[in-house]
PDB file of C-alpha atoms in Angstrom:
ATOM      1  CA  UNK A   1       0.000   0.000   0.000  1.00  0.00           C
ATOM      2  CA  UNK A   2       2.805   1.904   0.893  1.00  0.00           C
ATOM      3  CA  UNK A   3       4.738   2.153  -2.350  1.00  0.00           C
ATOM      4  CA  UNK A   4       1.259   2.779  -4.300  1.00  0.00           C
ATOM      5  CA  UNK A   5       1.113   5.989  -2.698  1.00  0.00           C
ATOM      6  CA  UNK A   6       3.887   8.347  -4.155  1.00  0.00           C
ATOM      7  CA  UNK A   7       2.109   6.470  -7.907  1.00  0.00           C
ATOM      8  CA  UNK A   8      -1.470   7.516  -7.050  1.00  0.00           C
ATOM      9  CA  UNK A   9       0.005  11.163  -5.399  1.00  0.00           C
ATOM     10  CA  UNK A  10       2.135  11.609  -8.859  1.00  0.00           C
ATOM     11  CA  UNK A  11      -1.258  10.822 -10.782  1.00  0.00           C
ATOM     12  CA  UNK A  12      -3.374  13.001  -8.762  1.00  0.00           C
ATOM     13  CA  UNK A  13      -0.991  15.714  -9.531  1.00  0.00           C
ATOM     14  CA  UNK A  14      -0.592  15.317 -13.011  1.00  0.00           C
ATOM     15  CA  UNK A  15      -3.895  15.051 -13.367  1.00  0.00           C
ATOM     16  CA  UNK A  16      -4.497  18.366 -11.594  1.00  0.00           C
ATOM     17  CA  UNK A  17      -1.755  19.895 -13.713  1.00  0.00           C
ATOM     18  CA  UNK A  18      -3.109  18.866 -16.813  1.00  0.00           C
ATOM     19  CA  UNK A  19      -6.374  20.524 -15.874  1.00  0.00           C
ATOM     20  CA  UNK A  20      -4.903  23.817 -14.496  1.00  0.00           C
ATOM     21  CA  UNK A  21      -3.404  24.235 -17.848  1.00  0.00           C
ATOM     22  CA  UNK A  22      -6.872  25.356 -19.197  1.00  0.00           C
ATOM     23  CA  UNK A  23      -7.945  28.091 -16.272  1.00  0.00           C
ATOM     24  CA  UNK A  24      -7.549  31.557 -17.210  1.00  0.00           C
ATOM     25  CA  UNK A  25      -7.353  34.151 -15.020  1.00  0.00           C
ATOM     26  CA  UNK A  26      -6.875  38.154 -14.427  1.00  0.00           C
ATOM     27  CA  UNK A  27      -6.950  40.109 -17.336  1.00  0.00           C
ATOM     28  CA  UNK A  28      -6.608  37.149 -19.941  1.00  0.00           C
ATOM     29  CA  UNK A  29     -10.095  35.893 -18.112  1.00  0.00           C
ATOM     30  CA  UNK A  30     -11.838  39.484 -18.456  1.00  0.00           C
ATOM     31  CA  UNK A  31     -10.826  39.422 -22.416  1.00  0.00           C
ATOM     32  CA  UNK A  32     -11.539  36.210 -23.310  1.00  0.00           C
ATOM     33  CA  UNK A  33     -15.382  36.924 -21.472  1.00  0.00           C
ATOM     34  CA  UNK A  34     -15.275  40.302 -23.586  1.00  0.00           C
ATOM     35  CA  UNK A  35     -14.534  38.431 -26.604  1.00  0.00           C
ATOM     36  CA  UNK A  36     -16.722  35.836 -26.077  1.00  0.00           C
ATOM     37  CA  UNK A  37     -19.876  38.253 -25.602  1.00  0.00           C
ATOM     38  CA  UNK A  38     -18.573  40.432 -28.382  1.00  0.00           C
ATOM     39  CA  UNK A  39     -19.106  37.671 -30.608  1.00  0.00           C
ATOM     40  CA  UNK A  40     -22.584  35.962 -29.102  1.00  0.00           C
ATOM     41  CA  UNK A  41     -24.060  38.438 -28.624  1.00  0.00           C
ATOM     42  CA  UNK A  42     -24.582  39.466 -32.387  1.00  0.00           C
ATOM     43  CA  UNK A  43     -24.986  36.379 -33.605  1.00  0.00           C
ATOM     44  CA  UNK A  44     -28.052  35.982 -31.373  1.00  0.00           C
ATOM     45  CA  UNK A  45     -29.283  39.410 -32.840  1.00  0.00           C
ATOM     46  CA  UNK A  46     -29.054  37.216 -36.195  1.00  0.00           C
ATOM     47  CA  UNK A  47     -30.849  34.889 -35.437  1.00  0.00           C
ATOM     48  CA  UNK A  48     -33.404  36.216 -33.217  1.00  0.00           C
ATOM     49  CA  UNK A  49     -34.176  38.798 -36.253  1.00  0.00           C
ATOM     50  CA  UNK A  50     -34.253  35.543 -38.952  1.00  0.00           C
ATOM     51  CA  UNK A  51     -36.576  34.063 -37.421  1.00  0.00           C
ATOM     52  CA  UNK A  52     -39.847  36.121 -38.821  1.00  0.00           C
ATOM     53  CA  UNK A  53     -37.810  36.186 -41.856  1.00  0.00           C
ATOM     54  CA  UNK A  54     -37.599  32.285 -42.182  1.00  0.00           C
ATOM     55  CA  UNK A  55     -40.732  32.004 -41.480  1.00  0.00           C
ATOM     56  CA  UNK A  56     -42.001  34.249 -44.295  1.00  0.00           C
ATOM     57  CA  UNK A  57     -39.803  32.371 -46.885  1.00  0.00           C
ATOM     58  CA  UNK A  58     -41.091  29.251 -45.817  1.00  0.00           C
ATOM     59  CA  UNK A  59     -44.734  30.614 -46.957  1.00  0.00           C
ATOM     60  CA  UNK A  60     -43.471  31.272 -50.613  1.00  0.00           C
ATOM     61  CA  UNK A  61     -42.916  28.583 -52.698  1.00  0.00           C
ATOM     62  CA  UNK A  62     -39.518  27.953 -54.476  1.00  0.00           C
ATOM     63  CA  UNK A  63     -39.565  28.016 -58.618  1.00  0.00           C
ATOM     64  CA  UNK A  64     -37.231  25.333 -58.608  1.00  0.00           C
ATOM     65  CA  UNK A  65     -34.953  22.853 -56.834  1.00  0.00           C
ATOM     66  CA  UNK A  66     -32.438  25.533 -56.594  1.00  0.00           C
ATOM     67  CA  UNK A  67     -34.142  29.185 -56.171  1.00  0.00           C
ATOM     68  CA  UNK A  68     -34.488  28.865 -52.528  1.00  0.00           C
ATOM     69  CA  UNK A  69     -30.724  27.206 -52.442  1.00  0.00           C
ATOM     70  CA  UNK A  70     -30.795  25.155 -48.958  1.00  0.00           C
ATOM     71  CA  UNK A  71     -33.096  26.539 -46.858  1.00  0.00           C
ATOM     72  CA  UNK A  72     -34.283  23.638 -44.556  1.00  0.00           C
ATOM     73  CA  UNK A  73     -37.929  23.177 -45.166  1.00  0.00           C
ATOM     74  CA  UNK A  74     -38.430  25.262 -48.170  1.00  0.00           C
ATOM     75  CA  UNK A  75     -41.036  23.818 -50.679  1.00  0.00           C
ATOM     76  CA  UNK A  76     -42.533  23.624 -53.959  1.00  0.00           C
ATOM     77  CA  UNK A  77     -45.840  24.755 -55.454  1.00  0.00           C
ATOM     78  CA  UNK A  78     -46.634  20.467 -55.728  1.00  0.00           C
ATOM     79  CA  UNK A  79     -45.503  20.619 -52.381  1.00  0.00           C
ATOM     80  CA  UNK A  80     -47.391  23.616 -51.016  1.00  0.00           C
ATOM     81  CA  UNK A  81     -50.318  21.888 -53.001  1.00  0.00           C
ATOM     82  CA  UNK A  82     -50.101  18.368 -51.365  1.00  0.00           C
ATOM     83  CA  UNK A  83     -50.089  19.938 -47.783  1.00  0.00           C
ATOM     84  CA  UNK A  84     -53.000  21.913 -48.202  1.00  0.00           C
ATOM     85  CA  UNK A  85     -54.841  18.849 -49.797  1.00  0.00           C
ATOM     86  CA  UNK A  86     -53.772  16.962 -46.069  1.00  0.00           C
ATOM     87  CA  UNK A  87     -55.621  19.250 -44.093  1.00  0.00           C
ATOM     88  CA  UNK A  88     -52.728  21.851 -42.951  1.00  0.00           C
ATOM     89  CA  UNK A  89     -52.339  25.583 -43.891  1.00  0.00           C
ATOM     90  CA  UNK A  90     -48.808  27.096 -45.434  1.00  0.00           C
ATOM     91  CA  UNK A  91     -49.076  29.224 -42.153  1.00  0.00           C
ATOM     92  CA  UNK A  92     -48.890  26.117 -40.196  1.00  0.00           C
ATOM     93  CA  UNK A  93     -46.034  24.483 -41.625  1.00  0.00           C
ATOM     94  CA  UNK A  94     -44.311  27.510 -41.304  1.00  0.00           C
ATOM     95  CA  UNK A  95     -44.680  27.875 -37.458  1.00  0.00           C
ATOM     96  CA  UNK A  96     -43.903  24.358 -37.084  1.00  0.00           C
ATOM     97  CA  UNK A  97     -40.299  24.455 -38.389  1.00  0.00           C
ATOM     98  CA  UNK A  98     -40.071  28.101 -36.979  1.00  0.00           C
ATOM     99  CA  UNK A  99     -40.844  26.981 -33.671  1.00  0.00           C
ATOM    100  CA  UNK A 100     -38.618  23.508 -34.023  1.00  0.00           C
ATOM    101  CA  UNK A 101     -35.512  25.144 -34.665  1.00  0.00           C
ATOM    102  CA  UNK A 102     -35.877  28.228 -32.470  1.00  0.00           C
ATOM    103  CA  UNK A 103     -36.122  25.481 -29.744  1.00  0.00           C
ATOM    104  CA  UNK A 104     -33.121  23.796 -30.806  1.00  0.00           C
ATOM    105  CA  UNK A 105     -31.188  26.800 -30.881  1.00  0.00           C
ATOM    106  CA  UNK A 106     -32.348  27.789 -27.405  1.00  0.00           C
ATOM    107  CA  UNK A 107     -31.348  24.424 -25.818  1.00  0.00           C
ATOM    108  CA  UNK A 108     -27.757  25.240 -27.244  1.00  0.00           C
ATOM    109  CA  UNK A 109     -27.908  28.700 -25.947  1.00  0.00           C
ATOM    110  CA  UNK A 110     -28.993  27.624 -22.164  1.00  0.00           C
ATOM    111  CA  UNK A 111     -26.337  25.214 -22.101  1.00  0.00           C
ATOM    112  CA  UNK A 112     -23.369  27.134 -23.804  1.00  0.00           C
ATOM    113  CA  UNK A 113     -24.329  30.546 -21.041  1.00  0.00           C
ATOM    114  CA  UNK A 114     -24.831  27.849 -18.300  1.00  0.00           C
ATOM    115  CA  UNK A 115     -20.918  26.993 -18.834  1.00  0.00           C
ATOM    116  CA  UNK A 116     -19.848  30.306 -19.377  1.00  0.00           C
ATOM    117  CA  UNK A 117     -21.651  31.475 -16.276  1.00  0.00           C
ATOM    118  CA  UNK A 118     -20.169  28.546 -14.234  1.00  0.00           C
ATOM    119  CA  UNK A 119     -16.784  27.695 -15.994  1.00  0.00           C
ATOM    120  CA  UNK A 120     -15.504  30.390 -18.228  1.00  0.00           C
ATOM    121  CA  UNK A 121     -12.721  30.992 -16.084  1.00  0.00           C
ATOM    122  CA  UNK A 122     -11.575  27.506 -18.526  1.00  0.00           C
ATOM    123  CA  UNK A 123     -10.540  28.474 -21.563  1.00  0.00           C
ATOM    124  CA  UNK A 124     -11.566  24.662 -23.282  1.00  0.00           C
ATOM    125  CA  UNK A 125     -15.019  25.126 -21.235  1.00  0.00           C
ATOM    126  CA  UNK A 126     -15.242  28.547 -22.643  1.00  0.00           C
ATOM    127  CA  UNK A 127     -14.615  27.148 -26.105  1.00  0.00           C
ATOM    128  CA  UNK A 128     -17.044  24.352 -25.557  1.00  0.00           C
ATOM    129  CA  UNK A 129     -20.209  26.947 -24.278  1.00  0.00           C
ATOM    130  CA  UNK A 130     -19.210  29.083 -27.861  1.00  0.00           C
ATOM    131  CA  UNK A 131     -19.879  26.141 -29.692  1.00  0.00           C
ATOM    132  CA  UNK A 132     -22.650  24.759 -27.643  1.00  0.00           C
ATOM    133  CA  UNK A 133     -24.130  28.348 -28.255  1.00  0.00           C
ATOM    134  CA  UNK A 134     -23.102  29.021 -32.125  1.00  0.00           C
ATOM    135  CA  UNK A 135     -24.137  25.640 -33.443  1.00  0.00           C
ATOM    136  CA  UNK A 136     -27.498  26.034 -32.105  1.00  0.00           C
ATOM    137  CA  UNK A 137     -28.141  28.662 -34.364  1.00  0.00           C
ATOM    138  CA  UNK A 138     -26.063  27.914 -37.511  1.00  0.00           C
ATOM    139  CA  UNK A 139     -26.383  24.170 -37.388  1.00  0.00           C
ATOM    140  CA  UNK A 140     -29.612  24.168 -39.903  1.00  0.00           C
ATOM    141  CA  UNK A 141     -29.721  26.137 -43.144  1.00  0.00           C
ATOM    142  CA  UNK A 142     -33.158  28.343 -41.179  1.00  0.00           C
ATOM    143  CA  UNK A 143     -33.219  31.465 -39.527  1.00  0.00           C
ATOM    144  CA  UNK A 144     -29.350  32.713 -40.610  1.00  0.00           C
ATOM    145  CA  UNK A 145     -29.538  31.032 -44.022  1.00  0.00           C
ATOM    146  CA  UNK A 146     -32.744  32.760 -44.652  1.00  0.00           C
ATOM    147  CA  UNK A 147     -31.167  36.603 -43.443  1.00  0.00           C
ATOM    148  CA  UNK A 148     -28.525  36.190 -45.546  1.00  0.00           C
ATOM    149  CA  UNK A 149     -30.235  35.346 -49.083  1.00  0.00           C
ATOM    150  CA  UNK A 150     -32.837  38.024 -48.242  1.00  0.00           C
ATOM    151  CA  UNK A 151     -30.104  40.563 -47.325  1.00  0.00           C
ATOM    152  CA  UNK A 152     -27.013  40.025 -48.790  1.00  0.00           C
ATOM    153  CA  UNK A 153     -25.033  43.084 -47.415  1.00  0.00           C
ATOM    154  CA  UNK A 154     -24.830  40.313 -44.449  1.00  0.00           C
ATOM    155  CA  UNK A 155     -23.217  37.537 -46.414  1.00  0.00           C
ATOM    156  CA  UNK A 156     -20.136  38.229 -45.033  1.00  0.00           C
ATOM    157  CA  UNK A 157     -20.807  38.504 -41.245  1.00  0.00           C
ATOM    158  CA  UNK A 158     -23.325  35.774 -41.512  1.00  0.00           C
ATOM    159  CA  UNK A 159     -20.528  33.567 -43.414  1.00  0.00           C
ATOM    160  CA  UNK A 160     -18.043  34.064 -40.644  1.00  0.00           C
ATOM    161  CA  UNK A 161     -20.418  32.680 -38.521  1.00  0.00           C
ATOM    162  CA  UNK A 162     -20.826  29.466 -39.693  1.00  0.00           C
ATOM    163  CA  UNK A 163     -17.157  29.608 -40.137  1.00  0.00           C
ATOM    164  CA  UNK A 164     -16.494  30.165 -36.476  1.00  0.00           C
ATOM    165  CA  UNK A 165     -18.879  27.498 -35.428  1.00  0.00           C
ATOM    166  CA  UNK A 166     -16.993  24.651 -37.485  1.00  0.00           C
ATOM    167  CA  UNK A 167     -13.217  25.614 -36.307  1.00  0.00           C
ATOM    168  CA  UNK A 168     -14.561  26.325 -32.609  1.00  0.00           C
ATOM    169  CA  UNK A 169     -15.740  22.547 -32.818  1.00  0.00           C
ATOM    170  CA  UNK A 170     -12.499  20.934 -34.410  1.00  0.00           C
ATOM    171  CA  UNK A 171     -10.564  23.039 -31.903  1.00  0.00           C
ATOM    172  CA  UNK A 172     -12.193  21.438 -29.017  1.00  0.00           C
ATOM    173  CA  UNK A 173     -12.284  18.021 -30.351  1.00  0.00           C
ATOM    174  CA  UNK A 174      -8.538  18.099 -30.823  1.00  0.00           C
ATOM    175  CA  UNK A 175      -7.446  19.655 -27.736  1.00  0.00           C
ATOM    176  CA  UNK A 176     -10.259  18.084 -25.958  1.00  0.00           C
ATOM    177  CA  UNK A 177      -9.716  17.221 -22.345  1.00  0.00           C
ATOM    178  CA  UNK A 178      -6.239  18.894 -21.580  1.00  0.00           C
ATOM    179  CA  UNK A 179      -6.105  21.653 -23.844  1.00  0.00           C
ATOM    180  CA  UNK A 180      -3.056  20.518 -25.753  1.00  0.00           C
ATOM    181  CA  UNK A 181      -2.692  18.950 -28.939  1.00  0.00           C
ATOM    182  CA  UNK A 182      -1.828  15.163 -28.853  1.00  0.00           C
ATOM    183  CA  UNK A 183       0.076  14.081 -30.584  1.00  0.00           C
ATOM    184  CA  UNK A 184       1.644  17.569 -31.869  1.00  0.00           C
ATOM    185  CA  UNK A 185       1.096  16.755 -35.799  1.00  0.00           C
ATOM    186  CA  UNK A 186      -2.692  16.764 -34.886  1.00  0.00           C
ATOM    187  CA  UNK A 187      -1.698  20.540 -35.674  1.00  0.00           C
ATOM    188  CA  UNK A 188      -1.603  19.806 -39.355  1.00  0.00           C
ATOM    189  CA  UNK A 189      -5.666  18.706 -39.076  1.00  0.00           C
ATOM    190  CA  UNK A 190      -6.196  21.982 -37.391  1.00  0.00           C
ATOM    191  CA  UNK A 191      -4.559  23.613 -40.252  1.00  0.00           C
ATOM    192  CA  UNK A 192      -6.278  22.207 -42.473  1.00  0.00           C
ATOM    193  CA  UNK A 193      -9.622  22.390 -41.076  1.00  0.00           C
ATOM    194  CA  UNK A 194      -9.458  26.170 -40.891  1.00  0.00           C
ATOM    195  CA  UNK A 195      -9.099  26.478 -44.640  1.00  0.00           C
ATOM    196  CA  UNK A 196     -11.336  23.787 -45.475  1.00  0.00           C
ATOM    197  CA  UNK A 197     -13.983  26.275 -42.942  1.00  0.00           C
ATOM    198  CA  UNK A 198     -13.036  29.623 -44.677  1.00  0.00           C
ATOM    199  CA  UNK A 199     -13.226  28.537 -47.780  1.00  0.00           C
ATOM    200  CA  UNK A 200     -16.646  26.639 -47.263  1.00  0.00           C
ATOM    201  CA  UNK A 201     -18.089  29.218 -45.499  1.00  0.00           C
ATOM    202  CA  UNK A 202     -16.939  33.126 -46.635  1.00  0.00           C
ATOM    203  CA  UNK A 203     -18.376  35.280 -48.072  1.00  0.00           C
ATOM    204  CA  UNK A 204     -21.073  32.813 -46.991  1.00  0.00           C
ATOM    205  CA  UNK A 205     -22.000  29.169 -46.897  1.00  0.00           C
ATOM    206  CA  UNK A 206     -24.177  29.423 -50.444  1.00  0.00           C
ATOM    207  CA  UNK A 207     -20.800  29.598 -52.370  1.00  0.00           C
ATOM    208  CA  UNK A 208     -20.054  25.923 -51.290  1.00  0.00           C
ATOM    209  CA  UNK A 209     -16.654  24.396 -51.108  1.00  0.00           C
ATOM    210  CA  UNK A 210     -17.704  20.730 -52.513  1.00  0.00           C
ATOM    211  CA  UNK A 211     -19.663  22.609 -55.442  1.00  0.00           C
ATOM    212  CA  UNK A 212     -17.025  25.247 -56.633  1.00  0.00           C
ATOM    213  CA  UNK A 213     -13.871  23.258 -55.974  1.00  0.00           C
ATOM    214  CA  UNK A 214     -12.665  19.918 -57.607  1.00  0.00           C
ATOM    215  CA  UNK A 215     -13.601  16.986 -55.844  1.00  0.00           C
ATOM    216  CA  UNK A 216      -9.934  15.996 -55.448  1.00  0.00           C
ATOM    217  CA  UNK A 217      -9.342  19.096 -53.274  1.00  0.00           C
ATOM    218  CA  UNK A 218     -12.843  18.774 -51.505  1.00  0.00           C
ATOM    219  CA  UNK A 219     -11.307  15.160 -50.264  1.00  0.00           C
TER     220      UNK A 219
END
């Protein structure tokens, strides 16, 4: 028992070490919450201000297969035809997806401010509430998607959205639980994934990376 102690002591403080390595604190803590508010906060106004516009589009119907691009639920005129011949109104379809994703992103949100309200003073916590919050409201082609095609003065603020929400994820997969990359080439991936996220995303997500780039670079 004896000689198991100075092992499990070592452990414990490694393991304590290994976590301390994330915590923030003084003025590094009062800029990253600055930061992280800074960039919330607006994307909440977004998304908050899509949502009526979403729902609008969602009462039109699309020409084609590709006039309303990928707007989750957008339909055709058969389409718009075949619901109302089931017994629901355009109106109601509308609210329903509305409503669905506006409740997705809020479970995000209450989670993501629930960390930063409890841990931010962790850098890889803090990381994990901005995605937690940003994905909730980018992860569908709705509310933002819907902004952006109907105002396109906001493709490029609305693109670096989605292109913050895909690197803040990889980043916190890959330095996921000890905030250091293991092994050190996993570097490379992170490389990698930021270009593959700026180019798929800016100006904005529309202008694909799969669709205007050869499939050789895509892979």
């Amino acid at each position: 028992m004896r000689r198991s102690e100075p092992g499990g002591k070592r452990a414990s403080f490694s393991t304590v070490s290994s976590i301390t390595n994330t915590h923030l604190s003084g003025a590094l803590l009062l800029i990253a919450r600055v930061v992280w508010l800074a960039l919330i906060i607006p994307c909440l106004g977004f998304f908050i201000a899509g949502l009526p516009v979403y729902y609008q589009q969602l009462q039109r119907p699309c020409l084609s297969t590709t006039t309303c691009g990928d707007l989750n639920g957008a339909l055709l005129a058969q389409d718009f035809h075949a619901l109302t011949s089931a017994g629901f109104s355009v109106s109601e379809y509308a609210a329903l997806f509305t409503i669905f994703f506006a409740l997705i992103a809020a479970i995000g949100c209450v989670v993501g401010f629930l960390l930063f309200w409890r841990r931010s003073d962790d850098w890889l916590a803090l990381l994990a509430a901005f995605y937690l919050v940003i994905s909730g409201i980018t992860s569908s082609n709705n509310s933002i998607y819907a902004l952006a095609h109907t105002y396109p003065i906001l493709d490029l603020p609305l693109g670096l959205m989605y292109f913050l929400a895909q690197v803040s994820f990889g980043v916190f997969l890959l330095f996921f639980p000890n905030g250091r990359l293991a092994p050190r080439w996993m570097g490379l991936i992170l490389l990698l994934l930021i270009v593959y996220a700026f180019f798929d995303n800016l100006p904005f997500r529309g202008l694909s990376f799969d669709v205007n780039w050869p499939g050789w670079v895509y892979l």
